[in-house]
PDB file of C-alpha atoms in Angstrom:
ATOM      1  CA  MET F   1      -8.587 -23.146 -11.005  1.00 96.00           C
ATOM      2  CA  LYS F   2     -12.064 -21.735 -11.607  1.00 98.00           C
ATOM      3  CA  ILE F   3     -12.200 -18.363 -13.348  1.00 98.00           C
ATOM      4  CA  VAL F   4     -14.911 -15.786 -14.035  1.00 98.00           C
ATOM      5  CA  ILE F   5     -14.417 -13.162 -16.744  1.00 97.00           C
ATOM      6  CA  ALA F   6     -16.199  -9.797 -16.440  1.00 95.00           C
ATOM      7  CA  ASP F   7     -16.114  -7.531 -19.501  1.00 92.00           C
ATOM      8  CA  ASP F   8     -18.799  -5.614 -21.343  1.00 89.00           C
ATOM      9  CA  HIS F   9     -17.575  -6.784 -24.760  1.00 91.00           C
ATOM     10  CA  ALA F  10     -18.714 -10.260 -25.776  1.00 93.00           C
ATOM     11  CA  VAL F  11     -15.798 -10.717 -28.171  1.00 93.00           C
ATOM     12  CA  VAL F  12     -13.345 -10.031 -25.318  1.00 91.00           C
ATOM     13  CA  ARG F  13     -15.079 -12.525 -23.036  1.00 94.00           C
ATOM     14  CA  SER F  14     -15.051 -15.125 -25.804  1.00 95.00           C
ATOM     15  CA  GLY F  15     -11.403 -14.521 -26.705  1.00 94.00           C
ATOM     16  CA  PHE F  16     -10.122 -14.750 -23.157  1.00 95.00           C
ATOM     17  CA  SER F  17     -12.279 -17.801 -22.482  1.00 96.00           C
ATOM     18  CA  MET F  18     -10.676 -19.635 -25.401  1.00 96.00           C
ATOM     19  CA  ILE F  19      -7.169 -18.798 -24.168  1.00 95.00           C
ATOM     20  CA  LEU F  20      -7.844 -19.810 -20.584  1.00 97.00           C
ATOM     21  CA  ASN F  21      -9.863 -22.958 -21.276  1.00 97.00           C
ATOM     22  CA  TYR F  22      -6.971 -24.202 -23.408  1.00 96.00           C
ATOM     23  CA  GLN F  23      -4.800 -24.266 -20.272  1.00 96.00           C
ATOM     24  CA  PRO F  24      -4.801 -27.598 -18.385  1.00 96.00           C
ATOM     25  CA  ASP F  25      -5.051 -25.863 -15.000  1.00 95.00           C
ATOM     26  CA  MET F  26      -7.764 -23.308 -15.831  1.00 97.00           C
ATOM     27  CA  GLU F  27     -11.504 -23.358 -16.460  1.00 97.00           C
ATOM     28  CA  VAL F  28     -13.785 -20.414 -17.187  1.00 98.00           C
ATOM     29  CA  VAL F  29     -16.928 -21.225 -15.226  1.00 98.00           C
ATOM     30  CA  ALA F  30     -18.880 -18.054 -16.037  1.00 97.00           C
ATOM     31  CA  THR F  31     -18.719 -14.649 -17.699  1.00 97.00           C
ATOM     32  CA  ALA F  32     -20.338 -11.312 -16.850  1.00 94.00           C
ATOM     33  CA  ALA F  33     -21.118  -8.125 -18.764  1.00 92.00           C
ATOM     34  CA  ASP F  34     -21.011  -5.652 -15.860  1.00 89.00           C
ATOM     35  CA  GLY F  35     -20.107  -5.318 -12.203  1.00 89.00           C
ATOM     36  CA  ILE F  36     -23.491  -6.408 -10.890  1.00 90.00           C
ATOM     37  CA  GLU F  37     -23.442  -9.602 -12.938  1.00 93.00           C
ATOM     38  CA  ALA F  38     -19.815 -10.179 -11.900  1.00 94.00           C
ATOM     39  CA  TYR F  39     -20.854 -10.063  -8.253  1.00 94.00           C
ATOM     40  CA  GLN F  40     -23.665 -12.530  -8.955  1.00 95.00           C
ATOM     41  CA  MET F  41     -21.358 -14.953 -10.791  1.00 97.00           C
ATOM     42  CA  VAL F  42     -18.797 -14.846  -7.978  1.00 97.00           C
ATOM     43  CA  ALA F  43     -21.548 -15.537  -5.436  1.00 97.00           C
ATOM     44  CA  LYS F  44     -22.809 -18.455  -7.519  1.00 97.00           C
ATOM     45  CA  HIS F  45     -19.553 -20.119  -8.588  1.00 97.00           C
ATOM     46  CA  SER F  46     -16.992 -19.121  -5.895  1.00 97.00           C
ATOM     47  CA  PRO F  47     -14.204 -18.777  -8.482  1.00 98.00           C
ATOM     48  CA  ASP F  48     -10.532 -18.770  -7.570  1.00 98.00           C
ATOM     49  CA  VAL F  49      -9.838 -15.793  -9.837  1.00 98.00           C
ATOM     50  CA  LEU F  50     -12.013 -13.039 -11.289  1.00 98.00           C
ATOM     51  CA  LEU F  51     -10.782 -11.184 -14.369  1.00 96.00           C
ATOM     52  CA  MET F  52     -12.400  -7.771 -14.042  1.00 92.00           C
ATOM     53  CA  ASP F  53     -12.616  -5.023 -16.624  1.00 90.00           C
ATOM     54  CA  LEU F  54     -12.694  -1.572 -15.040  1.00 81.00           C
ATOM     55  CA  SER F  55     -15.019   0.252 -17.419  1.00 75.00           C
ATOM     56  CA  MET F  56     -18.283  -1.586 -18.056  1.00 74.00           C
ATOM     57  CA  PRO F  57     -21.144   0.767 -18.968  1.00 69.00           C
ATOM     58  CA  PRO F  58     -24.065   0.900 -18.526  1.00 62.00           C
ATOM     59  CA  GLY F  59     -23.960  -1.468 -15.545  1.00 62.00           C
ATOM     60  CA  GLU F  60     -21.937  -1.139 -12.369  1.00 68.00           C
ATOM     61  CA  SER F  61     -18.275  -0.299 -12.948  1.00 75.00           C
ATOM     62  CA  GLY F  62     -15.505  -2.751 -12.292  1.00 81.00           C
ATOM     63  CA  LEU F  63     -13.972  -0.488  -9.675  1.00 80.00           C
ATOM     64  CA  ILE F  64     -17.132  -0.420  -7.541  1.00 82.00           C
ATOM     65  CA  ALA F  65     -17.709  -4.144  -8.002  1.00 88.00           C
ATOM     66  CA  THR F  66     -14.098  -4.893  -7.040  1.00 90.00           C
ATOM     67  CA  GLY F  67     -14.590  -3.234  -3.679  1.00 87.00           C
ATOM     68  CA  LYS F  68     -17.795  -5.153  -2.987  1.00 90.00           C
ATOM     69  CA  ILE F  69     -16.495  -8.527  -4.127  1.00 94.00           C
ATOM     70  CA  SER F  70     -13.169  -8.257  -2.296  1.00 92.00           C
ATOM     71  CA  SER F  71     -15.085  -7.417   0.871  1.00 91.00           C
ATOM     72  CA  ASP F  72     -17.775 -10.100   0.610  1.00 94.00           C
ATOM     73  CA  TYR F  73     -15.762 -12.848  -1.131  1.00 95.00           C
ATOM     74  CA  PRO F  74     -12.117 -12.405  -0.064  1.00 94.00           C
ATOM     75  CA  ASP F  75     -11.150 -15.898  -1.258  1.00 95.00           C
ATOM     76  CA  THR F  76     -11.689 -14.839  -4.870  1.00 97.00           C
ATOM     77  CA  LYS F  77      -8.587 -13.111  -6.196  1.00 97.00           C
ATOM     78  CA  ILE F  78      -9.412 -10.178  -8.452  1.00 96.00           C
ATOM     79  CA  LEU F  79      -7.165  -9.423 -11.421  1.00 95.00           C
ATOM     80  CA  ILE F  80      -7.956  -6.168 -13.178  1.00 90.00           C
ATOM     81  CA  LEU F  81      -7.929  -6.237 -16.978  1.00 87.00           C
ATOM     82  CA  THR F  82      -7.890  -2.827 -18.608  1.00 81.00           C
ATOM     83  CA  MET F  83      -6.646  -0.748 -21.511  1.00 79.00           C
ATOM     84  CA  TYR F  84      -5.618   2.065 -19.166  1.00 68.00           C
ATOM     85  CA  ASP F  85      -1.978   2.169 -18.060  1.00 62.00           C
ATOM     86  CA  ASP F  86      -2.865   4.993 -15.688  1.00 60.00           C
ATOM     87  CA  GLU F  87      -1.348   5.013 -12.205  1.00 61.00           C
ATOM     88  CA  GLU F  88      -4.511   6.578 -10.747  1.00 60.00           C
ATOM     89  CA  TYR F  89      -6.472   3.481 -11.782  1.00 65.00           C
ATOM     90  CA  LEU F  90      -3.748   1.281 -10.323  1.00 72.00           C
ATOM     91  CA  PHE F  91      -3.821   2.938  -6.902  1.00 72.00           C
ATOM     92  CA  HIS F  92      -7.625   2.882  -6.737  1.00 72.00           C
ATOM     93  CA  VAL F  93      -8.025  -0.786  -7.637  1.00 77.00           C
ATOM     94  CA  LEU F  94      -5.316  -1.911  -5.225  1.00 81.00           C
ATOM     95  CA  LYS F  95      -6.981   0.075  -2.442  1.00 79.00           C
ATOM     96  CA  ASN F  96     -10.292  -1.532  -3.365  1.00 81.00           C
ATOM     97  CA  GLY F  97      -8.903  -5.037  -2.917  1.00 88.00           C
ATOM     98  CA  ALA F  98      -7.608  -6.113  -6.324  1.00 91.00           C
ATOM     99  CA  ALA F  99      -4.676  -8.522  -6.305  1.00 92.00           C
ATOM    100  CA  GLY F 100      -3.289  -7.537  -9.672  1.00 88.00           C
ATOM    101  CA  TYR F 101      -3.431  -5.249 -12.671  1.00 87.00           C
ATOM    102  CA  VAL F 102      -2.628  -6.278 -16.253  1.00 88.00           C
ATOM    103  CA  LEU F 103      -3.208  -4.552 -19.585  1.00 86.00           C
ATOM    104  CA  LYS F 104      -5.552  -6.089 -22.145  1.00 85.00           C
ATOM    105  CA  ASN F 105      -2.945  -5.750 -24.878  1.00 86.00           C
ATOM    106  CA  ALA F 106      -0.382  -7.721 -22.863  1.00 87.00           C
ATOM    107  CA  PRO F 107       0.906 -10.971 -24.405  1.00 91.00           C
ATOM    108  CA  ASP F 108      -1.037 -14.130 -23.565  1.00 93.00           C
ATOM    109  CA  GLU F 109       1.944 -15.389 -21.548  1.00 94.00           C
ATOM    110  CA  GLU F 110       1.784 -12.360 -19.282  1.00 92.00           C
ATOM    111  CA  LEU F 111      -1.946 -12.774 -18.698  1.00 94.00           C
ATOM    112  CA  LEU F 112      -1.471 -16.432 -17.748  1.00 96.00           C
ATOM    113  CA  LEU F 113       1.424 -15.543 -15.455  1.00 95.00           C
ATOM    114  CA  ALA F 114      -0.695 -12.846 -13.795  1.00 94.00           C
ATOM    115  CA  ILE F 115      -3.576 -15.253 -13.191  1.00 96.00           C
ATOM    116  CA  ARG F 116      -1.319 -17.920 -11.691  1.00 96.00           C
ATOM    117  CA  THR F 117       0.472 -15.342  -9.560  1.00 95.00           C
ATOM    118  CA  VAL F 118      -2.662 -13.940  -7.916  1.00 95.00           C
ATOM    119  CA  HIS F 119      -4.133 -17.437  -7.549  1.00 96.00           C
ATOM    120  CA  GLN F 120      -1.085 -18.427  -5.501  1.00 95.00           C
ATOM    121  CA  GLY F 121      -1.579 -15.441  -3.218  1.00 93.00           C
ATOM    122  CA  GLY F 122       0.826 -13.046  -4.889  1.00 92.00           C
ATOM    123  CA  THR F 123       0.319  -9.630  -6.432  1.00 88.00           C
ATOM    124  CA  TYR F 124       0.849  -9.040 -10.136  1.00 90.00           C
ATOM    125  CA  ILE F 125       1.420  -5.585 -11.556  1.00 83.00           C
ATOM    126  CA  HIS F 126       2.345  -4.804 -15.146  1.00 73.00           C
ATOM    127  CA  SER F 127       6.037  -3.808 -15.153  1.00 67.00           C
ATOM    128  CA  LYS F 128       5.406  -0.255 -16.366  1.00 65.00           C
ATOM    129  CA  MET F 129       2.816   0.308 -13.637  1.00 63.00           C
ATOM    130  CA  ALA F 130       5.031  -1.265 -10.975  1.00 59.00           C
ATOM    131  CA  THR F 131       7.540   1.528 -11.570  1.00 59.00           C
ATOM    132  CA  SER F 132       4.801   4.106 -10.940  1.00 59.00           C
ATOM    133  CA  LEU F 133       3.789   2.305  -7.754  1.00 58.00           C
ATOM    134  CA  VAL F 134       7.355   2.347  -6.434  1.00 55.00           C
ATOM    135  CA  ARG F 135       7.688   6.053  -7.241  1.00 61.00           C
ATOM    136  CA  GLU F 136       4.456   6.806  -5.385  1.00 57.00           C
ATOM    137  CA  PHE F 137       5.581   4.752  -2.374  1.00 55.00           C
ATOM    138  CA  ILE F 138       8.886   6.656  -2.228  1.00 54.00           C
ATOM    139  CA  LYS F 139       7.067   9.974  -2.582  1.00 61.00           C
ATOM    140  CA  LYS F 140       4.659   9.178   0.263  1.00 58.00           C
ATOM    141  CA  ASP F 141       7.502   7.941   2.443  1.00 54.00           C
ATOM    142  CA  GLN F 142       9.374  11.195   1.867  1.00 58.00           C
ATOM    143  CA  GLU F 143       6.249  13.247   2.605  1.00 56.00           C
ATOM    144  CA  SER F 144       5.737  11.273   5.814  1.00 52.00           C
ATOM    145  CA  SER F 145       9.345  11.881   6.839  1.00 52.00           C
ATOM    146  CA  ASP F 146       9.112  15.571   6.058  1.00 54.00           C
ATOM    147  CA  SER F 147       5.979  15.929   8.190  1.00 65.00           C
ATOM    148  CA  ASP F 148       7.485  14.150  11.231  1.00 75.00           C
ATOM    149  CA  PRO F 149       8.809  16.771  13.683  1.00 81.00           C
ATOM    150  CA  PHE F 150      11.321  14.218  14.962  1.00 84.00           C
ATOM    151  CA  ASN F 151      13.245  14.700  11.727  1.00 80.00           C
ATOM    152  CA  GLN F 152      13.711  18.374  12.612  1.00 84.00           C
ATOM    153  CA  LEU F 153      15.855  17.464  15.622  1.00 87.00           C
ATOM    154  CA  THR F 154      19.613  17.827  15.361  1.00 88.00           C
ATOM    155  CA  LYS F 155      21.983  14.971  16.165  1.00 86.00           C
ATOM    156  CA  ARG F 156      22.774  16.547  19.547  1.00 90.00           C
ATOM    157  CA  GLU F 157      19.074  16.994  20.363  1.00 90.00           C
ATOM    158  CA  ILE F 158      18.445  13.328  19.568  1.00 88.00           C
ATOM    159  CA  GLU F 159      21.221  12.450  22.026  1.00 88.00           C
ATOM    160  CA  ILE F 160      19.748  14.638  24.745  1.00 91.00           C
ATOM    161  CA  LEU F 161      16.090  13.669  24.354  1.00 91.00           C
ATOM    162  CA  PRO F 162      16.333  10.110  25.833  1.00 89.00           C
ATOM    163  CA  LEU F 163      18.584  11.329  28.653  1.00 90.00           C
ATOM    164  CA  VAL F 164      15.992  13.895  29.689  1.00 90.00           C
ATOM    165  CA  ALA F 165      13.268  11.235  29.423  1.00 89.00           C
ATOM    166  CA  LYS F 166      15.272   8.939  31.713  1.00 87.00           C
ATOM    167  CA  GLY F 167      15.365  11.651  34.378  1.00 88.00           C
ATOM    168  CA  TYR F 168      18.932  12.893  34.108  1.00 90.00           C
ATOM    169  CA  GLY F 169      19.437  16.476  35.275  1.00 92.00           C
ATOM    170  CA  ASN F 170      21.025  19.214  33.203  1.00 93.00           C
ATOM    171  CA  LYS F 171      24.384  18.873  34.969  1.00 93.00           C
ATOM    172  CA  GLU F 172      24.495  15.080  34.504  1.00 93.00           C
ATOM    173  CA  ILE F 173      23.661  15.405  30.806  1.00 92.00           C
ATOM    174  CA  ALA F 174      26.302  18.105  30.407  1.00 93.00           C
ATOM    175  CA  GLU F 175      28.946  15.891  31.976  1.00 92.00           C
ATOM    176  CA  ARG F 176      27.977  12.883  29.870  1.00 89.00           C
ATOM    177  CA  LEU F 177      28.105  14.811  26.591  1.00 91.00           C
ATOM    178  CA  TYR F 178      30.967  17.154  27.516  1.00 92.00           C
ATOM    179  CA  ILE F 179      28.955  20.304  26.946  1.00 93.00           C
ATOM    180  CA  SER F 180      27.898  23.160  29.196  1.00 94.00           C
ATOM    181  CA  VAL F 181      24.756  23.178  31.349  1.00 93.00           C
ATOM    182  CA  LYS F 182      23.584  26.245  29.448  1.00 94.00           C
ATOM    183  CA  THR F 183      23.900  24.355  26.152  1.00 94.00           C
ATOM    184  CA  VAL F 184      21.823  21.516  27.566  1.00 93.00           C
ATOM    185  CA  GLU F 185      19.107  23.945  28.628  1.00 94.00           C
ATOM    186  CA  VAL F 186      19.029  25.509  25.167  1.00 94.00           C
ATOM    187  CA  HIS F 187      18.761  22.107  23.469  1.00 93.00           C
ATOM    188  CA  LYS F 188      16.000  20.968  25.839  1.00 93.00           C
ATOM    189  CA  ALA F 189      13.978  24.081  25.065  1.00 93.00           C
ATOM    190  CA  LYS F 190      14.397  23.518  21.327  1.00 93.00           C
ATOM    191  CA  ILE F 191      13.407  19.857  21.656  1.00 93.00           C
ATOM    192  CA  MET F 192      10.196  20.737  23.479  1.00 92.00           C
ATOM    193  CA  GLU F 193       9.386  23.457  20.938  1.00 92.00           C
ATOM    194  CA  LYS F 194      10.052  21.354  17.843  1.00 91.00           C
ATOM    195  CA  LEU F 195       8.050  18.386  19.152  1.00 91.00           C
ATOM    196  CA  GLY F 196       5.222  20.524  20.522  1.00 90.00           C
ATOM    197  CA  LEU F 197       5.639  19.117  24.040  1.00 90.00           C
ATOM    198  CA  LYS F 198       4.698  20.980  27.217  1.00 89.00           C
ATOM    199  CA  SER F 199       6.013  18.797  30.047  1.00 89.00           C
ATOM    200  CA  ARG F 200       8.520  16.084  30.906  1.00 84.00           C
ATOM    201  CA  PRO F 201       5.798  13.376  31.145  1.00 87.00           C
ATOM    202  CA  GLU F 202       4.824  14.195  27.563  1.00 88.00           C
ATOM    203  CA  LEU F 203       8.472  13.943  26.559  1.00 89.00           C
ATOM    204  CA  VAL F 204       8.797  10.542  28.269  1.00 87.00           C
ATOM    205  CA  GLU F 205       5.703   9.275  26.474  1.00 87.00           C
ATOM    206  CA  TYR F 206       7.065  10.554  23.160  1.00 86.00           C
ATOM    207  CA  ALA F 207      10.449   8.881  23.750  1.00 86.00           C
ATOM    208  CA  LEU F 208       8.713   5.573  24.535  1.00 85.00           C
ATOM    209  CA  LYS F 209       6.639   5.751  21.347  1.00 83.00           C
ATOM    210  CA  LYS F 210       9.771   6.427  19.330  1.00 79.00           C
ATOM    211  CA  LYS F 211      11.543   3.519  21.074  1.00 79.00           C
ATOM    212  CA  LEU F 212      14.338   5.823  22.195  1.00 79.00           C
ATOM    213  CA  LEU F 213      14.594   4.312  25.688  1.00 74.00           C
ATOM    214  CA  ASP F 214      16.499   1.114  26.392  1.00 59.00           C
ATOM    215  CA  PHE F 215      14.942   0.249  29.736  1.00 47.00           C
TER     216      PHE F 215
END
């Protein structure tokens, strides 16, 4: 595989080049000292993998370059190399199109594994950072659930909602669920209030979106 290394320190570029060129399946075809040069080298050599440092003053940062390269050259897999085991960096680079994130002080074996993983279409995240990513995913999922008004409905209201959407009257629903007509009316009012709905057509549309109807 063809590889480009982007880092503002010459000794880092040289060190990584020696490690990678020693591998029978890897060849460093170019190096870059900042994000602008990294973009140029990717455009020129069409590498399979780009090792990208995040912080490369005074030129363009790795984060900005990652976004541009992933957009313009999606076939090049970008693996971020950094000293920062900060989850904020992780989230930003993944959003900007990076395929992986590995620390510079990681063992050589881990770096090689990361390169081969992203080259094969996978995503590689340093184990410590992967834990942070999972925690953030769970947190966002919980926040999404908390903000969904559907989760405010009681079990009984969830039973009644699709019946109302299907056109059943209060008496029919009451008979089906063995409750009083008055109880059905109260639940219907609460359903409409909790979901912010004003009419039965809106309720039908909501039930369809939630896949609550089986016809």
